[in-house]
PDB file of C-alpha atoms in Angstrom:
ATOM      1  CA  MET A  15     127.914  83.343  92.496  1.00 44.00           C
ATOM      2  CA  ILE A  16     126.215  86.506  93.646  1.00 55.00           C
ATOM      3  CA  GLY A  17     123.491  84.634  95.535  1.00 81.00           C
ATOM      4  CA  ALA A  18     119.781  85.266  95.160  1.00 97.00           C
ATOM      5  CA  ILE A  19     116.501  85.685  96.965  1.00 98.00           C
ATOM      6  CA  ASP A  20     113.644  83.959  95.133  1.00 98.00           C
ATOM      7  CA  ILE A  21     110.443  85.880  95.836  1.00 98.00           C
ATOM      8  CA  SER A  22     108.182  83.200  94.340  1.00 97.00           C
ATOM      9  CA  VAL A  23     108.631  79.614  95.533  1.00 98.00           C
ATOM     10  CA  LEU A  24     105.348  77.762  95.316  1.00 97.00           C
ATOM     11  CA  PRO A  25     104.205  75.639  98.327  1.00 97.00           C
ATOM     12  CA  PHE A  26     104.208  72.542  96.185  1.00 96.00           C
ATOM     13  CA  THR A  27     104.534  69.533  98.405  1.00 96.00           C
ATOM     14  CA  GLN A  28     102.588  66.489  97.246  1.00 95.00           C
ATOM     15  CA  ALA A  29     100.110  66.807 100.099  1.00 95.00           C
ATOM     16  CA  ILE A  30      99.369  70.460  99.262  1.00 95.00           C
ATOM     17  CA  ARG A  31      99.182  69.696  95.534  1.00 95.00           C
ATOM     18  CA  ASP A  32      96.714  66.862  95.989  1.00 93.00           C
ATOM     19  CA  ASP A  33      94.577  68.712  98.533  1.00 93.00           C
ATOM     20  CA  VAL A  34      94.620  72.451  97.788  1.00 94.00           C
ATOM     21  CA  TYR A  35      95.478  72.662  94.095  1.00 89.00           C
ATOM     22  CA  VAL A  36      93.104  69.921  93.091  1.00 89.00           C
ATOM     23  CA  GLY A  37      90.439  71.537  95.261  1.00 86.00           C
ATOM     24  CA  ALA A  38      90.985  74.817  93.465  1.00 84.00           C
ATOM     25  CA  GLY A  39      90.581  73.130  90.060  1.00 86.00           C
ATOM     26  CA  GLU A  40      94.175  73.972  89.149  1.00 86.00           C
ATOM     27  CA  ARG A  41      95.271  70.582  87.819  1.00 90.00           C
ATOM     28  CA  GLU A  42      94.619  71.500  84.155  1.00 87.00           C
ATOM     29  CA  THR A  43      96.649  74.690  84.405  1.00 86.00           C
ATOM     30  CA  LEU A  44      99.468  73.063  86.299  1.00 88.00           C
ATOM     31  CA  VAL A  45      99.749  70.268  83.735  1.00 91.00           C
ATOM     32  CA  LYS A  46      99.776  72.878  80.942  1.00 88.00           C
ATOM     33  CA  VAL A  47     102.728  74.821  82.457  1.00 86.00           C
ATOM     34  CA  GLY A  48     104.632  71.672  83.231  1.00 88.00           C
ATOM     35  CA  LEU A  49     104.377  71.876  86.987  1.00 90.00           C
ATOM     36  CA  TRP A  50     102.090  69.042  87.964  1.00 92.00           C
ATOM     37  CA  ASP A  51     104.724  66.339  88.225  1.00 95.00           C
ATOM     38  CA  LYS A  52     107.217  68.418  90.257  1.00 95.00           C
ATOM     39  CA  PRO A  53     106.186  68.195  93.924  1.00 96.00           C
ATOM     40  CA  TYR A  54     108.996  68.503  96.413  1.00 96.00           C
ATOM     41  CA  THR A  55     109.733  67.832 100.055  1.00 96.00           C
ATOM     42  CA  ALA A  56     111.039  70.614 102.295  1.00 95.00           C
ATOM     43  CA  ASP A  57     114.423  68.862 102.445  1.00 95.00           C
ATOM     44  CA  GLU A  58     114.609  68.590  98.649  1.00 97.00           C
ATOM     45  CA  LEU A  59     113.800  72.275  98.341  1.00 97.00           C
ATOM     46  CA  VAL A  60     116.547  73.285 100.710  1.00 96.00           C
ATOM     47  CA  ALA A  61     119.044  70.971  99.033  1.00 96.00           C
ATOM     48  CA  ASP A  62     118.237  72.496  95.624  1.00 97.00           C
ATOM     49  CA  MET A  63     118.629  76.010  97.039  1.00 97.00           C
ATOM     50  CA  ASP A  64     122.033  75.081  98.486  1.00 96.00           C
ATOM     51  CA  ALA A  65     123.203  73.605  95.162  1.00 96.00           C
ATOM     52  CA  SER A  66     121.964  76.619  93.186  1.00 96.00           C
ATOM     53  CA  GLY A  67     123.174  79.525  95.322  1.00 95.00           C
ATOM     54  CA  ILE A  68     119.709  80.559  96.542  1.00 97.00           C
ATOM     55  CA  ALA A  69     120.170  82.419  99.833  1.00 97.00           C
ATOM     56  CA  ALA A  70     116.482  82.630 100.670  1.00 98.00           C
ATOM     57  CA  GLY A  71     113.009  81.847  99.256  1.00 98.00           C
ATOM     58  CA  LEU A  72     109.589  83.361  99.889  1.00 98.00           C
ATOM     59  CA  ILE A  73     106.639  80.916  99.939  1.00 98.00           C
ATOM     60  CA  PRO A  74     103.096  82.277  99.542  1.00 98.00           C
ATOM     61  CA  ALA A  75     100.210  80.665 101.376  1.00 98.00           C
ATOM     62  CA  GLN A  76      98.153  81.007  98.201  1.00 96.00           C
ATOM     63  CA  ASN A  77      94.475  81.721  98.510  1.00 96.00           C
ATOM     64  CA  PHE A  78      92.166  80.720  95.696  1.00 93.00           C
ATOM     65  CA  GLY A  79      88.893  81.506  97.452  1.00 92.00           C
ATOM     66  CA  VAL A  80      87.480  78.031  96.789  1.00 91.00           C
ATOM     67  CA  SER A  81      90.528  76.571  98.604  1.00 92.00           C
ATOM     68  CA  ALA A  82      93.748  77.895 100.140  1.00 96.00           C
ATOM     69  CA  VAL A  83      97.146  76.828 101.372  1.00 97.00           C
ATOM     70  CA  SER A  84      96.987  77.282 105.114  1.00 97.00           C
ATOM     71  CA  TYR A  85      99.409  79.580 106.910  1.00 98.00           C
ATOM     72  CA  GLU A  86     100.334  76.621 109.072  1.00 97.00           C
ATOM     73  CA  ALA A  87     101.273  74.455 106.073  1.00 97.00           C
ATOM     74  CA  VAL A  88     103.600  77.139 104.805  1.00 98.00           C
ATOM     75  CA  ALA A  89     105.074  77.668 108.286  1.00 97.00           C
ATOM     76  CA  GLU A  90     105.832  73.912 108.416  1.00 96.00           C
ATOM     77  CA  ILE A  91     107.815  74.245 105.184  1.00 97.00           C
ATOM     78  CA  THR A  92     109.717  77.376 106.326  1.00 97.00           C
ATOM     79  CA  GLN A  93     110.712  75.658 109.560  1.00 95.00           C
ATOM     80  CA  ALA A  94     112.899  73.361 107.446  1.00 92.00           C
ATOM     81  CA  ALA A  95     115.295  76.283 106.995  1.00 94.00           C
ATOM     82  CA  PRO A  96     114.755  79.120 109.530  1.00 95.00           C
ATOM     83  CA  GLY A  97     116.226  82.375 108.276  1.00 94.00           C
ATOM     84  CA  ARG A  98     116.241  81.152 104.676  1.00 96.00           C
ATOM     85  CA  LEU A  99     112.579  80.305 103.981  1.00 98.00           C
ATOM     86  CA  PHE A 100     109.896  82.877 104.732  1.00 98.00           C
ATOM     87  CA  GLY A 101     106.101  82.746 104.430  1.00 98.00           C
ATOM     88  CA  LEU A 102     103.770  85.156 102.725  1.00 98.00           C
ATOM     89  CA  ALA A 103     100.187  85.489 103.916  1.00 98.00           C
ATOM     90  CA  GLY A 104      97.598  84.758 101.221  1.00 98.00           C
ATOM     91  CA  ILE A 105      94.847  87.334 100.941  1.00 97.00           C
ATOM     92  CA  ASN A 106      91.159  86.724 100.253  1.00 97.00           C
ATOM     93  CA  PRO A 107      89.591  90.155  99.699  1.00 97.00           C
ATOM     94  CA  THR A 108      86.067  88.773 100.109  1.00 96.00           C
ATOM     95  CA  ASP A 109      86.799  87.953 103.771  1.00 95.00           C
ATOM     96  CA  ILE A 110      87.897  91.354 105.036  1.00 97.00           C
ATOM     97  CA  THR A 111      87.470  91.425 108.845  1.00 97.00           C
ATOM     98  CA  ALA A 112      88.684  87.881 109.571  1.00 97.00           C
ATOM     99  CA  GLY A 113      91.280  88.117 106.793  1.00 98.00           C
ATOM    100  CA  VAL A 114      92.914  91.261 108.200  1.00 98.00           C
ATOM    101  CA  LYS A 115      93.152  89.557 111.607  1.00 98.00           C
ATOM    102  CA  ARG A 116      94.708  86.463 110.060  1.00 98.00           C
ATOM    103  CA  LEU A 117      97.212  88.619 108.220  1.00 98.00           C
ATOM    104  CA  GLU A 118      98.302  90.259 111.440  1.00 98.00           C
ATOM    105  CA  HIS A 119      98.566  86.832 113.109  1.00 98.00           C
ATOM    106  CA  ALA A 120     100.694  85.513 110.278  1.00 98.00           C
ATOM    107  CA  VAL A 121     103.155  88.412 110.572  1.00 98.00           C
ATOM    108  CA  ARG A 122     103.268  88.848 114.349  1.00 98.00           C
ATOM    109  CA  GLU A 123     103.007  85.174 115.428  1.00 97.00           C
ATOM    110  CA  LEU A 124     104.284  83.120 112.487  1.00 97.00           C
ATOM    111  CA  GLY A 125     106.980  85.558 111.361  1.00 97.00           C
ATOM    112  CA  PHE A 126     105.723  85.908 107.746  1.00 98.00           C
ATOM    113  CA  ALA A 127     107.637  88.444 105.679  1.00 98.00           C
ATOM    114  CA  GLY A 128     104.762  89.818 103.614  1.00 98.00           C
ATOM    115  CA  ALA A 129     101.402  89.224 101.933  1.00 98.00           C
ATOM    116  CA  HIS A 130     100.320  87.827  98.599  1.00 98.00           C
ATOM    117  CA  SER A 131      97.182  87.791  96.346  1.00 97.00           C
ATOM    118  CA  TYR A 132      95.885  86.555  92.988  1.00 96.00           C
ATOM    119  CA  PRO A 133      93.051  89.029  92.220  1.00 97.00           C
ATOM    120  CA  HIS A 134      91.627  87.110  89.246  1.00 96.00           C
ATOM    121  CA  TRP A 135      90.541  84.271  91.518  1.00 94.00           C
ATOM    122  CA  PHE A 136      88.074  86.675  93.137  1.00 96.00           C
ATOM    123  CA  GLY A 137      87.070  88.585  89.977  1.00 96.00           C
ATOM    124  CA  LEU A 138      88.238  91.814  91.611  1.00 97.00           C
ATOM    125  CA  ARG A 139      90.717  94.307  90.265  1.00 98.00           C
ATOM    126  CA  PRO A 140      93.684  94.917  92.610  1.00 98.00           C
ATOM    127  CA  ASP A 141      92.421  98.500  93.152  1.00 98.00           C
ATOM    128  CA  ASP A 142      88.981  97.333  94.296  1.00 98.00           C
ATOM    129  CA  ARG A 143      88.067  98.813  97.621  1.00 97.00           C
ATOM    130  CA  ALA A 144      87.800  95.353  99.158  1.00 98.00           C
ATOM    131  CA  TYR A 145      91.597  95.208  99.054  1.00 98.00           C
ATOM    132  CA  TYR A 146      92.153  98.550 100.755  1.00 98.00           C
ATOM    133  CA  PRO A 147      91.876  97.318 104.385  1.00 98.00           C
ATOM    134  CA  PHE A 148      94.613  94.762 103.553  1.00 98.00           C
ATOM    135  CA  TYR A 149      96.854  97.413 102.001  1.00 98.00           C
ATOM    136  CA  LEU A 150      96.368  99.598 105.082  1.00 98.00           C
ATOM    137  CA  LYS A 151      97.236  96.748 107.388  1.00 98.00           C
ATOM    138  CA  CYS A 152     100.322  95.919 105.351  1.00 98.00           C
ATOM    139  CA  THR A 153     101.405  99.539 105.734  1.00 98.00           C
ATOM    140  CA  GLU A 154     100.774  99.408 109.483  1.00 98.00           C
ATOM    141  CA  LEU A 155     102.712  96.134 109.784  1.00 98.00           C
ATOM    142  CA  ASP A 156     105.486  97.538 107.586  1.00 98.00           C
ATOM    143  CA  ILE A 157     105.425  94.571 105.195  1.00 98.00           C
ATOM    144  CA  PRO A 158     105.184  94.400 101.371  1.00 98.00           C
ATOM    145  CA  ILE A 159     102.419  92.737  99.451  1.00 98.00           C
ATOM    146  CA  GLN A 160     102.742  90.728  96.218  1.00 98.00           C
ATOM    147  CA  VAL A 161      99.859  91.085  93.779  1.00 98.00           C
ATOM    148  CA  GLN A 162      99.669  89.415  90.403  1.00 97.00           C
ATOM    149  CA  ALA A 163      99.809  91.789  87.507  1.00 98.00           C
ATOM    150  CA  GLY A 164      98.963  90.764  83.977  1.00 96.00           C
ATOM    151  CA  MET A 165      96.829  88.033  82.510  1.00 94.00           C
ATOM    152  CA  ALA A 166      95.201  85.157  84.352  1.00 91.00           C
ATOM    153  CA  PHE A 167      96.641  81.774  83.294  1.00 88.00           C
ATOM    154  CA  GLN A 168      93.392  79.894  83.960  1.00 86.00           C
ATOM    155  CA  ARG A 169      91.050  79.808  80.983  1.00 85.00           C
ATOM    156  CA  HIS A 170      87.967  80.110  83.239  1.00 87.00           C
ATOM    157  CA  LYS A 171      89.220  83.277  84.979  1.00 88.00           C
ATOM    158  CA  ARG A 172      88.848  86.809  83.617  1.00 94.00           C
ATOM    159  CA  ASN A 173      91.869  89.168  83.449  1.00 95.00           C
ATOM    160  CA  VAL A 174      91.707  91.842  86.163  1.00 95.00           C
ATOM    161  CA  GLY A 175      95.397  92.574  86.867  1.00 96.00           C
ATOM    162  CA  TYR A 176      95.766  95.568  84.581  1.00 97.00           C
ATOM    163  CA  PRO A 177      98.707  97.949  85.245  1.00 97.00           C
ATOM    164  CA  ASP A 178      96.548 101.016  85.699  1.00 97.00           C
ATOM    165  CA  ALA A 179      95.225  99.413  88.926  1.00 98.00           C
ATOM    166  CA  PHE A 180      98.738  99.497  90.370  1.00 98.00           C
ATOM    167  CA  ASP A 181      99.067 103.177  89.574  1.00 98.00           C
ATOM    168  CA  ARG A 182      95.936 103.879  91.581  1.00 98.00           C
ATOM    169  CA  ILE A 183      97.047 101.770  94.541  1.00 98.00           C
ATOM    170  CA  ALA A 184     100.460 103.466  94.612  1.00 98.00           C
ATOM    171  CA  VAL A 185      98.796 106.887  94.576  1.00 98.00           C
ATOM    172  CA  ASP A 186      96.455 105.990  97.425  1.00 98.00           C
ATOM    173  CA  PHE A 187      99.080 104.156  99.474  1.00 98.00           C
ATOM    174  CA  PRO A 188     102.447 105.907  98.867  1.00 98.00           C
ATOM    175  CA  GLU A 189     104.028 104.120 101.836  1.00 98.00           C
ATOM    176  CA  LEU A 190     102.945 100.627 100.797  1.00 98.00           C
ATOM    177  CA  ARG A 191     105.705  98.417  99.419  1.00 98.00           C
ATOM    178  CA  LEU A 192     103.782  97.002  96.446  1.00 98.00           C
ATOM    179  CA  VAL A 193     105.243  94.194  94.353  1.00 98.00           C
ATOM    180  CA  ALA A 194     103.520  93.525  91.024  1.00 98.00           C
ATOM    181  CA  ILE A 195     104.434  89.909  90.322  1.00 98.00           C
ATOM    182  CA  HIS A 196     104.488  87.851  87.110  1.00 97.00           C
ATOM    183  CA  THR A 197     106.107  90.717  85.096  1.00 97.00           C
ATOM    184  CA  GLY A 198     102.752  92.203  84.078  1.00 97.00           C
ATOM    185  CA  HIS A 199     102.716  90.066  80.941  1.00 96.00           C
ATOM    186  CA  PRO A 200     101.444  90.918  78.372  1.00 97.00           C
ATOM    187  CA  TRP A 201     101.252  94.542  79.479  1.00 97.00           C
ATOM    188  CA  GLU A 202     104.815  94.973  80.604  1.00 97.00           C
ATOM    189  CA  ARG A 203     105.222  98.381  79.006  1.00 97.00           C
ATOM    190  CA  GLU A 204     102.341  99.868  80.953  1.00 98.00           C
ATOM    191  CA  LEU A 205     103.550  98.310  84.214  1.00 98.00           C
ATOM    192  CA  VAL A 206     107.085  99.707  83.612  1.00 98.00           C
ATOM    193  CA  ALA A 207     105.509 103.149  83.151  1.00 98.00           C
ATOM    194  CA  ALA A 208     103.654 102.844  86.454  1.00 98.00           C
ATOM    195  CA  ALA A 209     106.819 101.673  88.256  1.00 98.00           C
ATOM    196  CA  TRP A 210     108.853 104.539  86.756  1.00 98.00           C
ATOM    197  CA  LYS A 211     106.208 106.918  88.215  1.00 98.00           C
ATOM    198  CA  HIS A 212     105.985 105.323  91.677  1.00 98.00           C
ATOM    199  CA  PRO A 213     109.153 104.456  93.702  1.00 98.00           C
ATOM    200  CA  ASN A 214     107.064 102.219  96.040  1.00 98.00           C
ATOM    201  CA  LEU A 215     106.040  99.961  93.132  1.00 98.00           C
ATOM    202  CA  THR A 216     108.371  97.035  92.362  1.00 98.00           C
ATOM    203  CA  ILE A 217     108.084  94.645  89.410  1.00 98.00           C
ATOM    204  CA  GLY A 218     108.442  90.918  90.099  1.00 98.00           C
ATOM    205  CA  GLY A 219     110.515  89.330  87.352  1.00 97.00           C
ATOM    206  CA  ASP A 220     109.074  85.923  88.208  1.00 95.00           C
ATOM    207  CA  THR A 221     107.224  82.996  86.663  1.00 91.00           C
ATOM    208  CA  HIS A 222     107.987  83.989  83.047  1.00 94.00           C
ATOM    209  CA  HIS A 223     111.325  82.724  81.717  1.00 95.00           C
ATOM    210  CA  PRO A 224     113.844  85.627  81.390  1.00 97.00           C
ATOM    211  CA  SER A 225     114.275  84.880  77.697  1.00 96.00           C
ATOM    212  CA  HIS A 226     110.610  85.949  77.341  1.00 96.00           C
ATOM    213  CA  TRP A 227     110.890  89.201  79.267  1.00 97.00           C
ATOM    214  CA  SER A 228     109.945  92.250  77.205  1.00 97.00           C
ATOM    215  CA  HIS A 229     112.522  94.697  75.885  1.00 97.00           C
ATOM    216  CA  GLU A 230     110.931  97.414  77.981  1.00 98.00           C
ATOM    217  CA  LEU A 231     111.213  95.386  81.189  1.00 98.00           C
ATOM    218  CA  VAL A 232     114.857  94.496  80.595  1.00 98.00           C
ATOM    219  CA  GLU A 233     115.747  98.137  79.836  1.00 98.00           C
ATOM    220  CA  PHE A 234     113.962  99.298  83.011  1.00 98.00           C
ATOM    221  CA  ILE A 235     115.821  96.808  85.201  1.00 98.00           C
ATOM    222  CA  ALA A 236     119.157  97.885  83.683  1.00 98.00           C
ATOM    223  CA  GLY A 237     118.408 101.596  84.016  1.00 98.00           C
ATOM    224  CA  ASP A 238     115.911 103.657  86.008  1.00 97.00           C
ATOM    225  CA  GLY A 239     114.297 100.637  87.642  1.00 98.00           C
ATOM    226  CA  ARG A 240     117.431  98.896  88.957  1.00 98.00           C
ATOM    227  CA  GLU A 241     116.115  99.304  92.526  1.00 98.00           C
ATOM    228  CA  GLN A 242     112.551  98.354  91.603  1.00 98.00           C
ATOM    229  CA  ALA A 243     112.799  94.824  90.338  1.00 98.00           C
ATOM    230  CA  VAL A 244     113.070  91.445  92.101  1.00 98.00           C
ATOM    231  CA  PHE A 245     113.495  87.883  90.848  1.00 97.00           C
ATOM    232  CA  GLY A 246     111.469  84.687  91.251  1.00 97.00           C
ATOM    233  CA  THR A 247     111.176  81.345  89.578  1.00 96.00           C
ATOM    234  CA  ASN A 248     107.732  80.135  90.614  1.00 95.00           C
ATOM    235  CA  TYR A 249     109.749  77.079  91.666  1.00 97.00           C
ATOM    236  CA  PRO A 250     109.346  74.211  90.883  1.00 96.00           C
ATOM    237  CA  GLU A 251     107.786  75.401  87.661  1.00 92.00           C
ATOM    238  CA  LEU A 252     111.199  76.723  86.629  1.00 93.00           C
ATOM    239  CA  GLY A 253     114.454  75.497  88.172  1.00 95.00           C
ATOM    240  CA  PHE A 254     116.751  77.821  90.127  1.00 97.00           C
ATOM    241  CA  ARG A 255     119.833  77.194  88.039  1.00 96.00           C
ATOM    242  CA  GLU A 256     117.928  77.406  84.728  1.00 95.00           C
ATOM    243  CA  PHE A 257     116.405  80.733  85.682  1.00 96.00           C
ATOM    244  CA  LEU A 258     119.694  82.252  86.918  1.00 96.00           C
ATOM    245  CA  ALA A 259     121.556  81.117  83.807  1.00 96.00           C
ATOM    246  CA  ALA A 260     118.869  82.791  81.687  1.00 97.00           C
ATOM    247  CA  ILE A 261     119.276  86.046  83.621  1.00 97.00           C
ATOM    248  CA  ASP A 262     123.013  85.882  82.881  1.00 96.00           C
ATOM    249  CA  GLU A 263     122.157  85.862  79.233  1.00 97.00           C
ATOM    250  CA  LEU A 264     120.442  89.277  79.478  1.00 97.00           C
ATOM    251  CA  GLY A 265     123.737  91.121  79.669  1.00 96.00           C
ATOM    252  CA  PHE A 266     123.181  92.913  82.952  1.00 97.00           C
ATOM    253  CA  THR A 267     126.224  94.335  84.773  1.00 97.00           C
ATOM    254  CA  ASP A 268     127.193  92.740  88.051  1.00 96.00           C
ATOM    255  CA  ASP A 269     125.755  95.693  89.968  1.00 97.00           C
ATOM    256  CA  VAL A 270     122.400  95.358  88.227  1.00 98.00           C
ATOM    257  CA  LYS A 271     122.305  91.610  88.802  1.00 97.00           C
ATOM    258  CA  ARG A 272     123.117  92.019  92.441  1.00 97.00           C
ATOM    259  CA  SER A 273     120.236  94.505  92.843  1.00 98.00           C
ATOM    260  CA  LEU A 274     117.793  92.286  90.951  1.00 98.00           C
ATOM    261  CA  LEU A 275     118.808  89.008  92.540  1.00 98.00           C
ATOM    262  CA  ILE A 276     119.330  89.882  96.194  1.00 97.00           C
ATOM    263  CA  GLU A 277     119.719  93.471  97.362  1.00 97.00           C
ATOM    264  CA  ASN A 278     116.269  94.773  96.364  1.00 98.00           C
ATOM    265  CA  ALA A 279     114.482  91.826  97.939  1.00 98.00           C
ATOM    266  CA  LYS A 280     116.511  92.154 101.135  1.00 98.00           C
ATOM    267  CA  ARG A 281     115.470  95.793 101.418  1.00 98.00           C
ATOM    268  CA  ILE A 282     111.807  95.421 100.409  1.00 98.00           C
ATOM    269  CA  TYR A 283     111.154  92.363 102.570  1.00 98.00           C
ATOM    270  CA  LYS A 284     113.516  93.465 105.343  1.00 97.00           C
ATOM    271  CA  LEU A 285     115.387  90.182 105.356  1.00 96.00           C
ATOM    272  CA  HIS A 286     118.437  89.906 107.514  1.00 89.00           C
ATOM    273  CA  LEU A 287     120.605  87.252 105.874  1.00 85.00           C
TER     274      LEU A 287
END
């Protein structure tokens, strides 16, 4: 077992599910993707990580605008396994001044390892100027930010995560460690092209089952992009062992798997494991 760092572990305790996700109107989508009936306790999460060879997990304090997972709720989960579970500060680009202050508090006071955002919840492309103060603050704090690339899953949300937006962000913030999560589906080819161009752009191979990854994404991970891809399950949507077994089926060399599963995330998120 090489070990792995999962960059996308949802904060899916029953209390958070019933409060935040229901408040965000997410129940329909979560039922559709088979996630609704999979809440966990912090102890169950850590036990599953131990059994599956997961060295660390990153948990986003997701912000949906209409509701949000609090930074404190995520911190409570991460305290179940210090040094193995790390928080990510959810970003609301419509709340710039207070939001930037909360981001700094999350990193400096709560020890969060990065930031996170779902642009489609706010109807704003990732390269909208409302995001720029957050990107600047991430650069100043020397942390990465995860931003969803690709289609919105919710039928009532418009797609805004087009790969050309990540090209513009990477041009304007060449020192920002930018992680485009959810593979960029269904525009993986364009996202791979942007990542090939920009060494500070990393593709998150998360949420979508590895058997559904595009040929272009798999080739990029195995070749020029071996240092620009990270792995994530969107746990508990997909199980750790199931996801890792599917990655084994892609035929990567051990060196490529080590980069994808653990080394790239350690470097990008500056995790000392």
